[in-house]
JSON list of C-alpha atoms in Angstrom, two decimals:
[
{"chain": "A", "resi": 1, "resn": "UNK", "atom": "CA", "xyz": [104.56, -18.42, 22.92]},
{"chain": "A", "resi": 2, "resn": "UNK", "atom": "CA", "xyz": [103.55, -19.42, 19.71]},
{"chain": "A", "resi": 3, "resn": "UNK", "atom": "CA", "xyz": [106.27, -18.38, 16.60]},
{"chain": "A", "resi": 4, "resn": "UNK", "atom": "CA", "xyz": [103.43, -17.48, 14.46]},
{"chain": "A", "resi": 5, "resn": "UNK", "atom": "CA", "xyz": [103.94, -14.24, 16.61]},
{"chain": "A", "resi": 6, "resn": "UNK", "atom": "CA", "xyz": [107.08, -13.35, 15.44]},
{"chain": "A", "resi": 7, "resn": "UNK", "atom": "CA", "xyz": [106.26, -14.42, 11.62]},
{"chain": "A", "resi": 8, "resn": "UNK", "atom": "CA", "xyz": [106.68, -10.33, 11.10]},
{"chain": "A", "resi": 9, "resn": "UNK", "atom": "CA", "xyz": [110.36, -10.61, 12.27]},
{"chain": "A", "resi": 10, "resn": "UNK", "atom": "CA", "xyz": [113.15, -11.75, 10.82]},
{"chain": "A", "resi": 11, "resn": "UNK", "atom": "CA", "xyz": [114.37, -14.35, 12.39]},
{"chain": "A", "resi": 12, "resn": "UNK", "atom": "CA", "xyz": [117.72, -16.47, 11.82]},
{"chain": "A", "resi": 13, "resn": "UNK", "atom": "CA", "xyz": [118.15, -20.14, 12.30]},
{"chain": "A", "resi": 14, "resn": "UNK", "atom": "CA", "xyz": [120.71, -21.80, 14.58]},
{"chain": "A", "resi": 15, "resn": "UNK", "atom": "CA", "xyz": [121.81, -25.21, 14.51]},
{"chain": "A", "resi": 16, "resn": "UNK", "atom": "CA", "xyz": [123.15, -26.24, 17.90]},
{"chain": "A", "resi": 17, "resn": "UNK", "atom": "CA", "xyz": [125.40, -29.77, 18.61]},
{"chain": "A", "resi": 18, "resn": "UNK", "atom": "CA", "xyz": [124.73, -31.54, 22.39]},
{"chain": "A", "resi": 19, "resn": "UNK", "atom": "CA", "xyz": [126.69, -29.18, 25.00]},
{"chain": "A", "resi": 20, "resn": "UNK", "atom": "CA", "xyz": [127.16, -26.05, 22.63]},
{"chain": "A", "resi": 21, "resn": "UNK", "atom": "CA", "xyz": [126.81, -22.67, 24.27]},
{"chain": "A", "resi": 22, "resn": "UNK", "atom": "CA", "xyz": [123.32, -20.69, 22.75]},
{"chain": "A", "resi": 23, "resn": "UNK", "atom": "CA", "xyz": [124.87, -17.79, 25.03]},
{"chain": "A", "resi": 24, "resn": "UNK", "atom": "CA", "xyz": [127.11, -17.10, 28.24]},
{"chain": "A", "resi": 25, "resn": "UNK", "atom": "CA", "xyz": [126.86, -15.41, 31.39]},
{"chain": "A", "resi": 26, "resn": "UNK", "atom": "CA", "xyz": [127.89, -11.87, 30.20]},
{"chain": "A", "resi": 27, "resn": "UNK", "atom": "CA", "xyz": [127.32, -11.54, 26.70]},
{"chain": "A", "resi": 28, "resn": "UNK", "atom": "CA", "xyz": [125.62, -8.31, 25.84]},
{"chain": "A", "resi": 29, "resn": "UNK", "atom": "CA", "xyz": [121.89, -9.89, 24.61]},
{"chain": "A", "resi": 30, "resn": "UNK", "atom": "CA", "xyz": [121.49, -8.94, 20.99]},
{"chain": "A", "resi": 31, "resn": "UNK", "atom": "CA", "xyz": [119.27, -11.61, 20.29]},
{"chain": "A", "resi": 32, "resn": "UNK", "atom": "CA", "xyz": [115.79, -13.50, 21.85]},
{"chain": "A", "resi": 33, "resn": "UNK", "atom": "CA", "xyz": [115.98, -17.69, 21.21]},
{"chain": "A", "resi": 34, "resn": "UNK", "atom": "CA", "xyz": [113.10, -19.46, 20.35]},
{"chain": "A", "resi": 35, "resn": "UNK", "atom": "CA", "xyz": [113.27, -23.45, 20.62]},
{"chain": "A", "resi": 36, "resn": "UNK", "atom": "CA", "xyz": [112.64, -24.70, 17.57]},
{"chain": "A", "resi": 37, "resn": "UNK", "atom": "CA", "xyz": [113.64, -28.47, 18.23]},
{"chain": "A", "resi": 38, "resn": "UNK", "atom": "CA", "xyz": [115.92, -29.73, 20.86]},
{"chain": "A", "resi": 39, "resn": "UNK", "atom": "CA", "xyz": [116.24, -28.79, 24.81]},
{"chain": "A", "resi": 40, "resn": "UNK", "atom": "CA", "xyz": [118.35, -25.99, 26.25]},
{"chain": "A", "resi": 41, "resn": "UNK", "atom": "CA", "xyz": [119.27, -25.12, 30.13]},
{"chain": "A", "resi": 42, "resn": "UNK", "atom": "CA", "xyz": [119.65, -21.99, 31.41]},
{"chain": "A", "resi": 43, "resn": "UNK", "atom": "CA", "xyz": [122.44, -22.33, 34.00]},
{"chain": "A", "resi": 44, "resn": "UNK", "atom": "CA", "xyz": [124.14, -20.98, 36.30]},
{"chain": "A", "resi": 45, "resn": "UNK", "atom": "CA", "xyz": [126.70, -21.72, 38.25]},
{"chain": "A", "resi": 46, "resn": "UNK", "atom": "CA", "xyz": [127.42, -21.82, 42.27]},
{"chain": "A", "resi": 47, "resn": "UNK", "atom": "CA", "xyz": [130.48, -20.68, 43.59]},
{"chain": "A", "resi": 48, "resn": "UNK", "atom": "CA", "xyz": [131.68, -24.18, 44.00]},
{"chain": "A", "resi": 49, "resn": "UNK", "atom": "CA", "xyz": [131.10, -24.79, 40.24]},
{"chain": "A", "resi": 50, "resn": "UNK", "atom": "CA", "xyz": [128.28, -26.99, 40.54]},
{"chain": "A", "resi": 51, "resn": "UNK", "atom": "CA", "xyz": [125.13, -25.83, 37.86]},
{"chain": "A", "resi": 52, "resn": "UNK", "atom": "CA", "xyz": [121.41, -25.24, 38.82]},
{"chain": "A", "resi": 53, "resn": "UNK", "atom": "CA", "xyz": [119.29, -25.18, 36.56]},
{"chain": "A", "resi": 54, "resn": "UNK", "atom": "CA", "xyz": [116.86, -22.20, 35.79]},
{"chain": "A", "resi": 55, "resn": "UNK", "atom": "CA", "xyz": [115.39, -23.39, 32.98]},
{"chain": "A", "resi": 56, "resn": "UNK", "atom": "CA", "xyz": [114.70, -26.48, 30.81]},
{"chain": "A", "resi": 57, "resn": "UNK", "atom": "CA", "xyz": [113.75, -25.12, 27.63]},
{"chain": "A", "resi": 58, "resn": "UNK", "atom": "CA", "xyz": [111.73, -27.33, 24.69]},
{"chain": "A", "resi": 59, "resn": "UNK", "atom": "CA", "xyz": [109.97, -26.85, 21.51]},
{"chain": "A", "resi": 60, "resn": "UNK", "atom": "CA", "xyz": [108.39, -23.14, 21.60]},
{"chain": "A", "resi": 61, "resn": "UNK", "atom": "CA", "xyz": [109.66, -22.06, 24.56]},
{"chain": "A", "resi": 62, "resn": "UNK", "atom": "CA", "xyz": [111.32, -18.75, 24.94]},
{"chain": "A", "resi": 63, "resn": "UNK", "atom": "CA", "xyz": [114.97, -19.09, 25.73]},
{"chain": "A", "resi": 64, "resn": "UNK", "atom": "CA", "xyz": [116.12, -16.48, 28.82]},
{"chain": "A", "resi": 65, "resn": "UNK", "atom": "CA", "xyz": [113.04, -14.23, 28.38]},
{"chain": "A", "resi": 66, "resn": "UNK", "atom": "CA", "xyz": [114.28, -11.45, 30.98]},
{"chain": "A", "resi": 67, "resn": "UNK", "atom": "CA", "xyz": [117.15, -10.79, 29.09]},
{"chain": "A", "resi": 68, "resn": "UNK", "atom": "CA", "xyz": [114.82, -8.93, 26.78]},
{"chain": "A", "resi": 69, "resn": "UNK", "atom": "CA", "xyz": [114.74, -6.14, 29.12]},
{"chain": "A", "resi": 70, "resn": "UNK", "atom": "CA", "xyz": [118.72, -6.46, 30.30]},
{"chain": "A", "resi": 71, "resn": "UNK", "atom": "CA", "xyz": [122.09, -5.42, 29.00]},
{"chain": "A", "resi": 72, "resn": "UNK", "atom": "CA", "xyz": [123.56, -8.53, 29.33]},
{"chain": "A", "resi": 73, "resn": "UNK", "atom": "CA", "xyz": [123.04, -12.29, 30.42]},
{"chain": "A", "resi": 74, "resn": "UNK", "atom": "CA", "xyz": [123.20, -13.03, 33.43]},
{"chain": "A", "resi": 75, "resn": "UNK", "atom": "CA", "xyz": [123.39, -17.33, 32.94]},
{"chain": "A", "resi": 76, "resn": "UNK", "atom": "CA", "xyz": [124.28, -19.52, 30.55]},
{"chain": "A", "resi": 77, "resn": "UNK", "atom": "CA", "xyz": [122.41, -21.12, 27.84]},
{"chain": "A", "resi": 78, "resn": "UNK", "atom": "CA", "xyz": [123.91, -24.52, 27.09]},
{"chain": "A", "resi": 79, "resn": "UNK", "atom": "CA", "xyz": [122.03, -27.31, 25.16]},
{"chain": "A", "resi": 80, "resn": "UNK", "atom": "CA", "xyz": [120.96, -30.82, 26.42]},
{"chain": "A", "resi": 81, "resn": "UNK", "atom": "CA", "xyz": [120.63, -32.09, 22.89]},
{"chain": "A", "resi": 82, "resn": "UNK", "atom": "CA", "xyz": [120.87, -31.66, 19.59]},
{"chain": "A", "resi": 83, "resn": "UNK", "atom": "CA", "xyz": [119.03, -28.18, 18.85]},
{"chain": "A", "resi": 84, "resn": "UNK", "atom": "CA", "xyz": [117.47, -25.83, 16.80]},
{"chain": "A", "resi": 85, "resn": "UNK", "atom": "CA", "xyz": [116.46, -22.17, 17.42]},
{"chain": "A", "resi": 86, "resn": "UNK", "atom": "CA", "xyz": [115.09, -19.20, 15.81]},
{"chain": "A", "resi": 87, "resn": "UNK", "atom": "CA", "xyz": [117.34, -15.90, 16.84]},
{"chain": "A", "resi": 88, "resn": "UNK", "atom": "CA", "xyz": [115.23, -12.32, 16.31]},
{"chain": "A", "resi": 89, "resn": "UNK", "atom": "CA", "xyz": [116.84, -9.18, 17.08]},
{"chain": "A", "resi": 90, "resn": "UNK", "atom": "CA", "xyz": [116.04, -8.12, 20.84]},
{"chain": "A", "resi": 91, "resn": "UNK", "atom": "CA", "xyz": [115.45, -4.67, 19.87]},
{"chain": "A", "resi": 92, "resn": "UNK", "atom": "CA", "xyz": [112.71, -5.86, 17.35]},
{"chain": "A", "resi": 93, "resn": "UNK", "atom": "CA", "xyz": [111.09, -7.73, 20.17]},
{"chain": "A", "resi": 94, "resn": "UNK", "atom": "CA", "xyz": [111.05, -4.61, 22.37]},
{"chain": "A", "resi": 95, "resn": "UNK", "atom": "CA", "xyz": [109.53, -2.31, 19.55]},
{"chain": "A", "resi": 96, "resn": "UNK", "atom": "CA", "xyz": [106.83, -4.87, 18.75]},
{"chain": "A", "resi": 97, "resn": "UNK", "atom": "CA", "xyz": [106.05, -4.94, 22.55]},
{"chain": "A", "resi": 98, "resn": "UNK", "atom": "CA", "xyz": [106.05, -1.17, 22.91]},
{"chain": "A", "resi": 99, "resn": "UNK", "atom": "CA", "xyz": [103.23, -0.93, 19.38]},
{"chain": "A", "resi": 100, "resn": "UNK", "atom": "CA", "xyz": [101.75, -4.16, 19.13]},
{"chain": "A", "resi": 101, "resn": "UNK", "atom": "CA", "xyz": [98.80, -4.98, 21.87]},
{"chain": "A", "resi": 102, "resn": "UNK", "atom": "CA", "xyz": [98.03, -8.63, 20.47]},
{"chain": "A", "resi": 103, "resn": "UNK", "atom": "CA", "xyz": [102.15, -9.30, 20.57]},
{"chain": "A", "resi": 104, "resn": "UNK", "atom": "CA", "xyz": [102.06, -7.87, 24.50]},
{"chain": "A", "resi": 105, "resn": "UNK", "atom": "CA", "xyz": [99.05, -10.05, 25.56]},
{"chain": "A", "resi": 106, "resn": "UNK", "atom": "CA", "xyz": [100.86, -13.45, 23.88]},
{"chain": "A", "resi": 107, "resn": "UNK", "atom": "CA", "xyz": [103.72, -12.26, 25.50]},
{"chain": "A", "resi": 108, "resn": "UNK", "atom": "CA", "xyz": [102.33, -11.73, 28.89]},
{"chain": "A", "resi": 109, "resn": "UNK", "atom": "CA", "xyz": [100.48, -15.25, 28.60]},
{"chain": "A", "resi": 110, "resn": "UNK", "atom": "CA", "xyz": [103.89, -16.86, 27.86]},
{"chain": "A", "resi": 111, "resn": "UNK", "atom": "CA", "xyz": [105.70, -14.59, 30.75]},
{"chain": "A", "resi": 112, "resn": "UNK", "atom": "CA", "xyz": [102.84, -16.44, 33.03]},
{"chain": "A", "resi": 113, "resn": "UNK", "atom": "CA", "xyz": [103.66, -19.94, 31.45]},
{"chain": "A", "resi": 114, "resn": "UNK", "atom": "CA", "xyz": [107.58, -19.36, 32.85]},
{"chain": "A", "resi": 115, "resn": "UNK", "atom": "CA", "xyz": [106.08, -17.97, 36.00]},
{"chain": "A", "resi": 116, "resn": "UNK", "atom": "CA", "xyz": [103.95, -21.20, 37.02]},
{"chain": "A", "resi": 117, "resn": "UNK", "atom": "CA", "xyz": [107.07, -23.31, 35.11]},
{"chain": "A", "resi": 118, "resn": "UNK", "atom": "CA", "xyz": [109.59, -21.36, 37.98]},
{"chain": "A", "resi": 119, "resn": "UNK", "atom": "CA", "xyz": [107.35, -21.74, 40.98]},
{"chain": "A", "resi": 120, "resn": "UNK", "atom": "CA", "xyz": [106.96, -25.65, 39.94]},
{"chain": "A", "resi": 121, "resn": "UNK", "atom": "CA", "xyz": [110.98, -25.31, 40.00]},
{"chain": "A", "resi": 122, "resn": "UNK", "atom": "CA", "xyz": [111.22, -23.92, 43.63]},
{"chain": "A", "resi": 123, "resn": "UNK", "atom": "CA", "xyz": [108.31, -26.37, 44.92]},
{"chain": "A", "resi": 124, "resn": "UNK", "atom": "CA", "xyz": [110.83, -29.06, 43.46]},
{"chain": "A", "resi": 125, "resn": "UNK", "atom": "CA", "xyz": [113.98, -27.51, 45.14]},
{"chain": "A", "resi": 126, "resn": "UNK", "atom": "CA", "xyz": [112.17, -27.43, 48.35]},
{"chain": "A", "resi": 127, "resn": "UNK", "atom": "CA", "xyz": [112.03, -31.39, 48.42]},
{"chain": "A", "resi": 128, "resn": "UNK", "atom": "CA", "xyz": [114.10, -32.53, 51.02]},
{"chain": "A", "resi": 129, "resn": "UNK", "atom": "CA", "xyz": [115.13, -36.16, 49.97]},
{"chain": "A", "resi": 130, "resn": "UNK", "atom": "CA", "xyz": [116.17, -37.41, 46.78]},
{"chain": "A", "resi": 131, "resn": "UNK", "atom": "CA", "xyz": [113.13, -39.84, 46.45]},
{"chain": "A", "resi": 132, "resn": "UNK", "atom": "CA", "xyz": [110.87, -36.96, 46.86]},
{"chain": "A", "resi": 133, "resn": "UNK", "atom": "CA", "xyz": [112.43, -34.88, 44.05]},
{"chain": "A", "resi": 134, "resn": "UNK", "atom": "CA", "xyz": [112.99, -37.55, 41.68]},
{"chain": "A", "resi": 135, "resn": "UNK", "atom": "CA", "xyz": [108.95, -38.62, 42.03]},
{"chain": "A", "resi": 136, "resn": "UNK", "atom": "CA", "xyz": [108.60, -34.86, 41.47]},
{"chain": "A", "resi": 137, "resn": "UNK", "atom": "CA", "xyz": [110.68, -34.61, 38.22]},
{"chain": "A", "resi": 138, "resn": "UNK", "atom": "CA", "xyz": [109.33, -38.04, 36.94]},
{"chain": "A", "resi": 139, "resn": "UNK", "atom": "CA", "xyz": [105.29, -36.67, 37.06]},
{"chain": "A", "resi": 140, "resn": "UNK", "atom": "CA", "xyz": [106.34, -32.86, 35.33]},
{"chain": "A", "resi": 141, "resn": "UNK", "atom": "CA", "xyz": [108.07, -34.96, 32.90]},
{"chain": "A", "resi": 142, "resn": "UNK", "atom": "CA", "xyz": [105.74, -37.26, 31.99]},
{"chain": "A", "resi": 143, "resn": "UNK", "atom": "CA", "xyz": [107.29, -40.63, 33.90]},
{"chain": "A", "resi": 144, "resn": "UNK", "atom": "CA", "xyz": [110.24, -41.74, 32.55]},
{"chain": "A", "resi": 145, "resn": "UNK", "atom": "CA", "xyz": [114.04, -41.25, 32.51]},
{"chain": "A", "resi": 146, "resn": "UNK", "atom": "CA", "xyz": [116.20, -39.99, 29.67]},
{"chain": "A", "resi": 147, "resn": "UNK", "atom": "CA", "xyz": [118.70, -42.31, 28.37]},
{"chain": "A", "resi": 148, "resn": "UNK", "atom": "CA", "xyz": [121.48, -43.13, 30.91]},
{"chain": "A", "resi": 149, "resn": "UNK", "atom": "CA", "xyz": [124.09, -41.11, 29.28]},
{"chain": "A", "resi": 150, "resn": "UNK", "atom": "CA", "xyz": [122.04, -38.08, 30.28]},
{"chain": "A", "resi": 151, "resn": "UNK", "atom": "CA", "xyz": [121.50, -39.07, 34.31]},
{"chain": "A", "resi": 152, "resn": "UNK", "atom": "CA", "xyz": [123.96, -36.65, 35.30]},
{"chain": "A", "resi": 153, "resn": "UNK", "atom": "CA", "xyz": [121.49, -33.57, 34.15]},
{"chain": "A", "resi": 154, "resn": "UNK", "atom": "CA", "xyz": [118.67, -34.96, 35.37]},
{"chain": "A", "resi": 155, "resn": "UNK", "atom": "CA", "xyz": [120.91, -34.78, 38.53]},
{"chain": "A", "resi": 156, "resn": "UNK", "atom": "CA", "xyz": [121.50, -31.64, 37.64]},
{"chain": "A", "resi": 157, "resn": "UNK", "atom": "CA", "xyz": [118.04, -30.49, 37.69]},
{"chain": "A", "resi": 158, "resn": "UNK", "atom": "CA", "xyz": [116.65, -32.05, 40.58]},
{"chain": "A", "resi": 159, "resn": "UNK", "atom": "CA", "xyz": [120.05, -30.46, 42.77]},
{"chain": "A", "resi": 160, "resn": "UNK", "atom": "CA", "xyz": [121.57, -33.48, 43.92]},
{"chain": "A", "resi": 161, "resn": "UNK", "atom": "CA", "xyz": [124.47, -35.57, 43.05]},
{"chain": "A", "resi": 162, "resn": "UNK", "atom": "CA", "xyz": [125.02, -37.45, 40.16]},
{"chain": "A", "resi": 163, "resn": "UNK", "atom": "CA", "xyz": [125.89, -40.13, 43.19]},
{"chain": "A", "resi": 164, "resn": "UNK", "atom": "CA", "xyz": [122.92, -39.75, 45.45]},
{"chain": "A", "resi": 165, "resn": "UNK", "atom": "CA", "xyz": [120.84, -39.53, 41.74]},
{"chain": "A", "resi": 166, "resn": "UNK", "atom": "CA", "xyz": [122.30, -43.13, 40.98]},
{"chain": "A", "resi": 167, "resn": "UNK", "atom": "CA", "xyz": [122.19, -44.70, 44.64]},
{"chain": "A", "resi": 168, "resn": "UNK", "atom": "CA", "xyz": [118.38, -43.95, 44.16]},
{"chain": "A", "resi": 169, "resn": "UNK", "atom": "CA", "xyz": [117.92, -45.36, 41.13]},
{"chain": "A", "resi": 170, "resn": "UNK", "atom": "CA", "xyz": [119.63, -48.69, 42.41]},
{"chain": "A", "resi": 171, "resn": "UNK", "atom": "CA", "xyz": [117.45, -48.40, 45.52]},
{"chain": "A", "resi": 172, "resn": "UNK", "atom": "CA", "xyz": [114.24, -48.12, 43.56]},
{"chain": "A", "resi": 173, "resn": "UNK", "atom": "CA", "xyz": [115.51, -50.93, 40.94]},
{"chain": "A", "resi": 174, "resn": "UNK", "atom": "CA", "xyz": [115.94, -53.47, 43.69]},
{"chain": "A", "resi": 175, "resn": "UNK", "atom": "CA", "xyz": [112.68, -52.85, 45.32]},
{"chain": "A", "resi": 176, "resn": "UNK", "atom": "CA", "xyz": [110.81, -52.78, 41.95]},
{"chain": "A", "resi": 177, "resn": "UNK", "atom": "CA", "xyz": [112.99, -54.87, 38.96]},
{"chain": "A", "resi": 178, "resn": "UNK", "atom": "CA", "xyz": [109.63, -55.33, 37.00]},
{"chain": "A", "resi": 179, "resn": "UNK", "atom": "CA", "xyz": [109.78, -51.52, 36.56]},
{"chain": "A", "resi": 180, "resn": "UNK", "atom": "CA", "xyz": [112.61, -50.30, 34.45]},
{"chain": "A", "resi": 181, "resn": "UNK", "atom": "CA", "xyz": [111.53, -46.77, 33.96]},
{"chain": "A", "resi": 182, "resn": "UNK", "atom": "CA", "xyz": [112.02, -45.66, 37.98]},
{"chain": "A", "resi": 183, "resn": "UNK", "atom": "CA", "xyz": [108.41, -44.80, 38.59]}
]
């Protein structure tokens, strides 16, 4: 969704450090997130404590959209990297969506954009090996890995191991040295 929507809001920036919390898992939503710069993940967590991911959220994406219409979270928000968002009053969203039809349509284009984004998500968690889901990950992401301090989330978002998410990287490394980037 573009922010040139909400240019009739007042909106307040938020500066965000690697690993800060946008938002936890129970906080009454006052507030709808717009990326600005950065990447945040919507997590939540198993009952063993390990995260899966919900969403990875970049430049103009909304952050946790169906809070909009909730009383409180129901993830957390935690960013990936260094980020910036634009905050706008939830209630301000809802009114605009209640009186303003050109807001509703960009808004139900977007909700379709996080539809197709979430059923590209499940198609990826269906994947049975790890080879399968890294291939996966590498094409929606364009083909190449993040820095190796930040393995562990891509690890993270494919739902495997940090472990098995290594071992394949060695595997693939060995067969192909020439190629650096895993593809």
């Amino acid at each position: 969704m573009s922010a040139e929507l909400f240019t009739s809001l007042r909106g307040t920036e938020r500066v965000f450090a690697p690993g800060a919390a946008v938002f936890h898992r129970g906080d009454a939503v006052e507030r709808l997130h717009i990326i600005r710069g950065g990447t945040v993940r919507l997590l939540r967590h198993q009952q063993d404590g390990h995260p899966v991911v919900l969403q990875r959220a970049c430049r103009g994406d909304i952050l946790a959209e169906a809070s909009v219409f909730s009383a409180y979270y129901h993830c957390d928000a935690v960013t990936l990297t260094d980020s910036v968002t634009d905050a706008f009053a939830v209630a301000d969203i809802r009114r605009l969506l209640e009186t303003d039809i050109g807001f509703c349509r960009a808004w139900a284009a977007s909700m379709s954009h996080q539809l197709q984004t979430a059923r590209r998500r499940a198609q990826l968690m269906s994947l049975r090996t790890v080879s399968e889901r890294l291939d996966f990950w590498l094409v929606w992401n364009e083909g190449g890995m993040p820095e190796k301090g930040l393995w562990k989330d891509v690890a993270e978002e494919i739902g495997v191991s940090p472990e098995a998410l290594y071992r394949e990287l060695s595997a693939r490394r060995k067969r192909s040295p020439s190629k650096p980037r895993f593809i």
